[in-house]
Amino acid sequence: PKYTLKSFVVGPSNELAFAAASAIAQDVGNKYNPFFIYGGVGLGKTHLIQALGNEIWTRSGGKIKPKYVPSEKFTSDIVWGIRNKRMEDMKKKYRDVDVLIIDDIQFIGGKEKTEEEFFHTFNALYENNKQIIISSDRPPKFIPTLEERLRSRFEGGMICDIGYPDYELRVAVLKAKIQDKRANLA
C-alpha cells in the first residue's frame, strides 16, 4: 500500500513508463497490454508496478483485483503444484485474476515448466482482456534464456525502460523520501 502513483517521483528517465502506467490505470486490459517495464536495479520498477496495481484497485473500488508476484514466487508455486499434483489450483490462482503483475521476469528464463505455465497463463489472461504487467532488468530481446514464444508475447505490447535518473531527479527522490519518513537532516 505504500507504493502509489502519487508518491512516484517523475523525471525524464521514467516519464514514459509513468505515463503508460497512468493510462493503463484508466483503461485496464485495453491499453498497453502487456505492459513490459525494464531497467537497472533500484530505479523504481517495483515501485511503479506495485503503485499501478494499487491505483487499479483503488479506482475500481476494489472490484478489479490485481495480483502481484515476484517471478521467484511464481516459480516456487509451479514447482509446488507439480510436486503435489495440484496444477489445477495453480492455474486457477494465476488465471482467475483481473491484473497479473510479475516482477523480475528474467528469472523464469531457462526454467522449462515455469516458462510453459507462464506462456499458457499469459495467453489465458490476454484472451480475456486481463491486464498483464511485467518487469525485468533488461528488455525481452536481451533475456537470453527466455523462450522465443514468450519473448514474442512480451514484445507485443508496450515496452518502456526506466533509465538512470539525472541529478535533479535524484535530489527530488531524496526530498520525497525525507518528507515521507519525516526525517530531519541536520
CSV table of C-alpha atoms in Angstrom, one decimal:
chain,number,residue,atom,x,y,z
A,1,PRO,CA,0.0,0.0,0.0
A,2,LYS,CA,2.9,2.4,0.5
A,3,TYR,CA,3.5,2.5,-3.3
A,4,THR,CA,1.3,4.9,-5.1
A,5,LEU,CA,1.4,6.7,-8.4
A,6,LYS,CA,1.3,10.0,-6.4
A,7,SER,CA,4.4,9.0,-4.5
A,8,PHE,CA,6.3,8.1,-7.6
A,9,VAL,CA,8.8,10.8,-8.5
A,10,VAL,CA,8.7,11.5,-12.2
A,11,GLY,CA,11.6,12.8,-14.3
A,12,PRO,CA,13.0,12.5,-17.8
A,13,SER,CA,14.3,8.9,-17.2
A,14,ASN,CA,10.9,7.5,-16.2
A,15,GLU,CA,8.2,9.7,-17.6
A,16,LEU,CA,7.2,7.5,-20.5
A,17,ALA,CA,6.8,4.5,-18.1
A,18,PHE,CA,4.8,6.6,-15.7
A,19,ALA,CA,2.5,8.0,-18.4
A,20,ALA,CA,1.9,4.5,-19.7
A,21,ALA,CA,1.1,3.2,-16.2
A,22,SER,CA,-1.3,6.1,-15.7
A,23,ALA,CA,-3.1,5.3,-19.0
A,24,ILE,CA,-3.4,1.7,-18.0
A,25,ALA,CA,-5.0,2.6,-14.7
A,26,GLN,CA,-7.7,4.4,-16.6
A,27,ASP,CA,-8.4,1.6,-19.1
A,28,VAL,CA,-7.3,-1.7,-17.6
A,29,GLY,CA,-6.8,-4.6,-20.0
A,30,ASN,CA,-7.3,-2.4,-23.1
A,31,LYS,CA,-4.3,-0.1,-23.1
A,32,TYR,CA,-0.7,-1.3,-23.4
A,33,ASN,CA,-1.4,-4.9,-22.8
A,34,PRO,CA,1.0,-6.4,-21.9
A,35,PHE,CA,3.0,-3.7,-20.2
A,36,PHE,CA,6.7,-4.6,-20.0
A,37,ILE,CA,8.9,-2.3,-18.0
A,38,TYR,CA,12.7,-2.7,-17.6
A,39,GLY,CA,15.7,-1.0,-16.1
A,40,GLY,CA,18.5,-1.4,-13.7
A,41,VAL,CA,18.4,-2.2,-10.0
A,42,GLY,CA,16.9,0.5,-7.8
A,43,LEU,CA,15.4,2.7,-10.5
A,44,GLY,CA,11.7,2.4,-9.4
A,45,LYS,CA,10.3,-0.5,-11.5
A,46,THR,CA,8.9,-2.3,-8.5
A,47,HIS,CA,7.5,0.9,-7.0
A,48,LEU,CA,5.8,1.7,-10.3
A,49,ILE,CA,4.3,-1.7,-11.0
A,50,GLN,CA,3.0,-2.0,-7.4
A,51,ALA,CA,1.7,1.6,-7.5
A,52,LEU,CA,-0.1,0.7,-10.7
A,53,GLY,CA,-1.7,-2.3,-9.1
A,54,ASN,CA,-2.8,-0.2,-6.1
A,55,GLU,CA,-4.2,2.5,-8.4
A,56,ILE,CA,-6.2,0.0,-10.4
A,57,TRP,CA,-7.6,-1.5,-7.2
A,58,THR,CA,-8.5,1.9,-5.7
A,59,ARG,CA,-10.0,3.4,-8.9
A,60,SER,CA,-12.3,0.3,-9.3
A,61,GLY,CA,-13.4,0.5,-5.7
A,62,GLY,CA,-11.8,-2.9,-5.1
A,63,LYS,CA,-13.8,-4.6,-7.9
A,64,ILE,CA,-10.6,-5.1,-10.0
A,65,LYS,CA,-8.2,-7.2,-8.0
A,66,PRO,CA,-4.5,-7.1,-9.1
A,67,LYS,CA,-2.2,-9.9,-8.1
A,68,TYR,CA,1.5,-9.0,-7.6
A,69,VAL,CA,4.0,-11.8,-7.5
A,70,PRO,CA,7.8,-11.9,-7.9
A,71,SER,CA,8.9,-14.4,-10.5
A,72,GLU,CA,10.6,-16.5,-7.8
A,73,LYS,CA,7.3,-17.0,-6.1
A,74,PHE,CA,5.6,-17.8,-9.3
A,75,THR,CA,8.3,-20.4,-10.0
A,76,SER,CA,8.0,-21.9,-6.5
A,77,ASP,CA,4.2,-22.1,-6.8
A,78,ILE,CA,4.6,-24.0,-10.1
A,79,VAL,CA,7.1,-26.4,-8.5
A,80,TRP,CA,4.7,-26.9,-5.6
A,81,GLY,CA,1.8,-27.6,-7.9
A,82,ILE,CA,3.8,-30.2,-9.9
A,83,ARG,CA,5.1,-32.0,-6.8
A,84,ASN,CA,1.7,-32.1,-5.1
A,85,LYS,CA,-0.3,-32.8,-8.2
A,86,ARG,CA,-2.2,-29.6,-7.7
A,87,MET,CA,-1.5,-27.8,-11.0
A,88,GLU,CA,-5.2,-27.0,-11.4
A,89,ASP,CA,-5.0,-25.0,-8.2
A,90,MET,CA,-2.0,-23.1,-9.6
A,91,LYS,CA,-3.7,-22.4,-12.9
A,92,LYS,CA,-6.8,-21.1,-11.1
A,93,LYS,CA,-4.7,-18.9,-8.7
A,94,TYR,CA,-3.0,-17.1,-11.6
A,95,ARG,CA,-5.6,-17.2,-14.3
A,96,ASP,CA,-8.6,-16.1,-12.2
A,97,VAL,CA,-7.2,-12.6,-11.7
A,98,ASP,CA,-8.0,-9.3,-13.4
A,99,VAL,CA,-4.5,-8.0,-13.4
A,100,LEU,CA,-1.3,-10.1,-13.1
A,101,ILE,CA,1.8,-8.2,-12.1
A,102,ILE,CA,5.1,-10.3,-12.4
A,103,ASP,CA,8.3,-8.7,-11.0
A,104,ASP,CA,11.7,-9.7,-12.3
A,105,ILE,CA,10.5,-12.0,-15.1
A,106,GLN,CA,14.1,-12.6,-16.3
A,107,PHE,CA,14.4,-15.2,-13.5
A,108,ILE,CA,12.0,-17.6,-15.2
A,109,GLY,CA,14.2,-17.9,-18.3
A,110,GLY,CA,15.6,-21.4,-18.7
A,111,LYS,CA,13.0,-22.9,-16.3
A,112,GLU,CA,11.1,-25.0,-18.8
A,113,LYS,CA,8.0,-25.9,-16.8
A,114,THR,CA,7.7,-22.4,-15.4
A,115,GLU,CA,8.0,-20.8,-18.8
A,116,GLU,CA,5.5,-23.2,-20.2
A,117,GLU,CA,2.9,-22.5,-17.5
A,118,PHE,CA,3.6,-18.7,-17.7
A,119,PHE,CA,3.0,-18.9,-21.5
A,120,HIS,CA,-0.4,-20.6,-21.1
A,121,THR,CA,-1.3,-18.2,-18.2
A,122,PHE,CA,-0.3,-15.2,-20.3
A,123,ASN,CA,-2.5,-16.5,-23.2
A,124,ALA,CA,-5.5,-17.2,-21.0
A,125,LEU,CA,-5.3,-13.7,-19.4
A,126,TYR,CA,-4.7,-11.9,-22.7
A,127,GLU,CA,-7.5,-13.6,-24.5
A,128,ASN,CA,-9.9,-12.4,-21.7
A,129,ASN,CA,-8.6,-8.8,-21.8
A,130,LYS,CA,-7.0,-9.1,-18.4
A,131,GLN,CA,-4.1,-6.8,-17.8
A,132,ILE,CA,-0.6,-8.2,-17.7
A,133,ILE,CA,2.2,-6.1,-16.2
A,134,ILE,CA,5.8,-7.4,-16.3
A,135,SER,CA,9.1,-6.0,-15.0
A,136,SER,CA,12.7,-7.1,-15.8
A,137,ASP,CA,16.2,-5.8,-15.5
A,138,ARG,CA,16.5,-5.9,-19.3
A,139,PRO,CA,14.3,-5.8,-22.5
A,140,PRO,CA,12.8,-9.1,-23.7
A,141,LYS,CA,15.2,-9.5,-26.6
A,142,PHE,CA,18.2,-9.5,-24.1
A,143,ILE,CA,16.9,-12.2,-21.8
A,144,PRO,CA,19.0,-15.0,-23.5
A,145,THR,CA,17.4,-18.0,-21.8
A,146,LEU,CA,13.8,-16.9,-22.4
A,147,GLU,CA,11.7,-19.0,-24.9
A,148,GLU,CA,11.1,-17.2,-28.2
A,149,ARG,CA,7.3,-17.6,-27.9
A,150,LEU,CA,7.4,-15.7,-24.5
A,151,ARG,CA,9.7,-13.0,-25.9
A,152,SER,CA,7.3,-12.5,-28.8
A,153,ARG,CA,4.3,-12.1,-26.4
A,154,PHE,CA,6.2,-9.6,-24.3
A,155,GLU,CA,7.2,-7.6,-27.3
A,156,GLY,CA,3.5,-7.5,-28.5
A,157,GLY,CA,2.6,-4.7,-26.1
A,158,MET,CA,4.1,-1.6,-24.6
A,159,ILE,CA,7.8,-1.8,-23.6
A,160,CYS,CA,9.2,1.0,-21.5
A,161,ASP,CA,12.6,1.5,-19.9
A,162,ILE,CA,13.4,3.3,-16.8
A,163,GLY,CA,16.8,4.9,-17.2
A,164,TYR,CA,19.2,6.2,-14.6
A,165,PRO,CA,18.0,9.4,-13.1
A,166,ASP,CA,19.7,12.8,-13.7
A,167,TYR,CA,20.9,14.9,-10.8
A,168,GLU,CA,17.6,16.8,-10.4
A,169,LEU,CA,15.5,13.6,-10.2
A,170,ARG,CA,17.9,12.0,-7.7
A,171,VAL,CA,17.5,15.1,-5.5
A,172,ALA,CA,13.7,15.1,-5.9
A,173,VAL,CA,13.6,11.4,-4.9
A,174,LEU,CA,15.7,12.1,-1.8
A,175,LYS,CA,13.5,15.0,-0.8
A,176,ALA,CA,10.4,12.9,-1.3
A,177,LYS,CA,11.9,10.1,0.9
A,178,ILE,CA,12.9,12.6,3.6
A,179,GLN,CA,9.4,14.1,3.6
A,180,ASP,CA,7.7,10.6,3.6
A,181,LYS,CA,9.8,9.4,6.5
A,182,ARG,CA,9.5,12.8,8.3
A,183,ALA,CA,13.3,12.7,8.7
A,184,ASN,CA,15.4,15.7,9.6
A,185,LEU,CA,18.8,16.1,8.0
A,186,ALA,CA,20.6,18.5,10.2
